[in-house]
């Protein structure tokens, strides 16, 4: 294995470990569908979040939103890579709203990994999950 491949594998393992840990802490009494997300920011710091449901369903928070909020609170401003970990019959990828949340802080080539607790199932770029997207530069930012 090349040094760069080994470093990427180590980074992926660190994201998976963080997402798995917070997934266990998810507050999902209604759906019983626990999700954890972990991202690496532009400085290499890892931030994690889990889904938090609410009896008033629209008020819940996705894991990705929690991880992004943790990044921003810690001073991070760009997502270098993000991993979403959950169990399901199919891949657990970010919902539409979270794809847009990720878009606010990521570039089109940013890797987004869909994982189970056992490992990464599939990787995408943001552009693959949210093509021709609306972002900050659309508003002149």
Coordinates of C-alpha atoms in Angstrom, one line a residue:
X1 CA 0.0 0.0 0.0
X2 CA 1.3 3.4 -0.9
X3 CA 1.8 6.0 1.9
X4 CA -1.0 8.2 0.5
X5 CA -3.4 5.2 0.4
X6 CA -2.5 4.3 3.9
X7 CA -3.0 7.9 5.1
X8 CA -6.5 8.0 3.4
X9 CA -7.4 4.6 5.0
X10 CA -6.3 5.9 8.4
X11 CA -8.4 9.1 7.9
X12 CA -11.4 7.0 6.9
X13 CA -11.0 4.8 9.9
X14 CA -10.9 7.8 12.2
X15 CA -14.1 9.2 10.7
X16 CA -15.8 5.8 10.9
X17 CA -14.8 5.4 14.6
X18 CA -16.1 8.9 15.5
X19 CA -19.4 8.3 13.6
X20 CA -19.9 4.9 15.2
X21 CA -19.3 6.3 18.7
X22 CA -21.8 9.2 18.4
X23 CA -24.3 6.9 16.5
X24 CA -24.6 5.0 19.8
X25 CA -25.6 8.2 21.5
X26 CA -28.3 9.2 19.0
X27 CA -31.7 10.1 20.4
X28 CA -34.1 8.1 18.1
X29 CA -37.0 6.9 20.3
X30 CA -39.5 7.2 17.5
X31 CA -37.8 5.8 14.4
X32 CA -35.2 3.7 16.2
X33 CA -33.0 4.7 13.2
X34 CA -29.8 5.9 14.7
X35 CA -27.3 7.8 12.5
X36 CA -23.9 9.2 13.3
X37 CA -21.9 11.5 11.1
X38 CA -18.3 12.7 11.3
X39 CA -16.4 15.2 9.2
X40 CA -12.9 16.4 8.8
X41 CA -12.5 20.1 8.4
X42 CA -9.8 22.1 6.5
X43 CA -7.5 21.9 9.5
X44 CA -7.8 18.1 9.8
X45 CA -9.9 18.2 13.0
X46 CA -12.8 15.7 13.2
X47 CA -16.3 16.8 14.3
X48 CA -19.2 14.4 14.9
X49 CA -22.9 14.6 15.4
X50 CA -25.8 12.2 15.8
X51 CA -29.5 12.4 15.0
X52 CA -31.7 13.9 17.7
X53 CA -35.4 13.2 17.2
X54 CA -38.3 15.1 18.8
X55 CA -41.9 14.2 19.4
X56 CA -42.8 17.0 17.0
X57 CA -41.1 15.2 14.1
X58 CA -40.1 18.2 11.9
X59 CA -38.1 19.6 14.8
X60 CA -35.5 16.8 14.9
X61 CA -31.9 17.2 13.8
X62 CA -29.9 15.1 11.4
X63 CA -26.5 13.7 12.3
X64 CA -24.9 15.7 9.5
X65 CA -26.4 19.0 10.8
X66 CA -24.9 18.2 14.3
X67 CA -21.5 17.5 12.9
X68 CA -21.5 20.7 10.8
X69 CA -22.7 22.8 13.8
X70 CA -19.8 21.3 15.9
X71 CA -17.3 22.2 13.1
X72 CA -18.6 25.8 12.9
X73 CA -18.6 26.1 16.7
X74 CA -15.0 25.0 16.8
X75 CA -13.9 27.5 14.2
X76 CA -13.9 25.2 11.1
X77 CA -15.2 26.6 7.8
X78 CA -14.8 23.9 5.2
X79 CA -15.7 20.3 5.0
X80 CA -12.8 18.3 3.6
X81 CA -14.6 14.9 3.9
X82 CA -17.7 13.6 5.6
X83 CA -18.9 10.1 6.6
X84 CA -22.5 9.1 7.4
X85 CA -23.0 5.9 9.4
X86 CA -26.3 4.0 9.8
X87 CA -28.0 0.7 9.4
X88 CA -30.6 0.3 6.7
X89 CA -31.8 -1.9 3.8
X90 CA -29.9 0.4 1.4
X91 CA -27.2 2.9 1.6
X92 CA -27.6 5.6 4.2
X93 CA -26.7 8.8 2.4
X94 CA -27.4 12.4 3.5
X95 CA -31.1 13.5 3.0
X96 CA -31.8 16.4 0.6
X97 CA -31.6 19.0 3.3
X98 CA -28.3 17.7 4.6
X99 CA -26.9 17.6 1.1
X100 CA -27.6 21.3 0.9
X101 CA -26.1 21.9 4.4
X102 CA -23.0 20.1 3.3
X103 CA -22.9 22.1 0.1
X104 CA -22.6 25.3 2.1
X105 CA -19.2 24.2 3.5
X106 CA -17.9 21.9 0.8
X107 CA -16.6 21.8 -2.8
X108 CA -18.1 19.7 -5.6
X109 CA -15.2 17.2 -5.3
X110 CA -15.6 16.7 -1.5
X111 CA -15.8 13.0 -0.6
X112 CA -19.0 11.8 1.1
X113 CA -18.9 8.3 2.5
X114 CA -22.0 6.1 3.2
X115 CA -21.1 3.6 5.9
X116 CA -22.5 0.9 8.1
X117 CA -21.0 0.2 11.5
X118 CA -18.8 -2.4 9.8
X119 CA -17.2 0.0 7.3
X120 CA -17.6 2.3 4.3
X121 CA -20.1 0.9 1.8
X122 CA -19.8 3.5 -1.0
X123 CA -18.2 6.9 -1.6
X124 CA -19.5 9.7 -3.6
X125 CA -18.5 13.3 -4.4
X126 CA -20.8 16.1 -3.4
X127 CA -21.4 16.8 -7.1
X128 CA -22.6 13.2 -7.6
X129 CA -25.1 13.6 -4.8
X130 CA -26.1 17.1 -5.5
X131 CA -25.5 18.0 -9.1
X132 CA -25.8 21.6 -10.4
X133 CA -26.3 22.8 -6.9
X134 CA -27.1 26.2 -5.5
X135 CA -24.4 27.5 -3.2
X136 CA -22.8 30.6 -1.6
X137 CA -21.2 31.7 -4.8
X138 CA -24.6 31.9 -6.4
X139 CA -25.3 34.8 -4.0
X140 CA -22.0 36.4 -4.7
X141 CA -20.2 35.1 -1.6

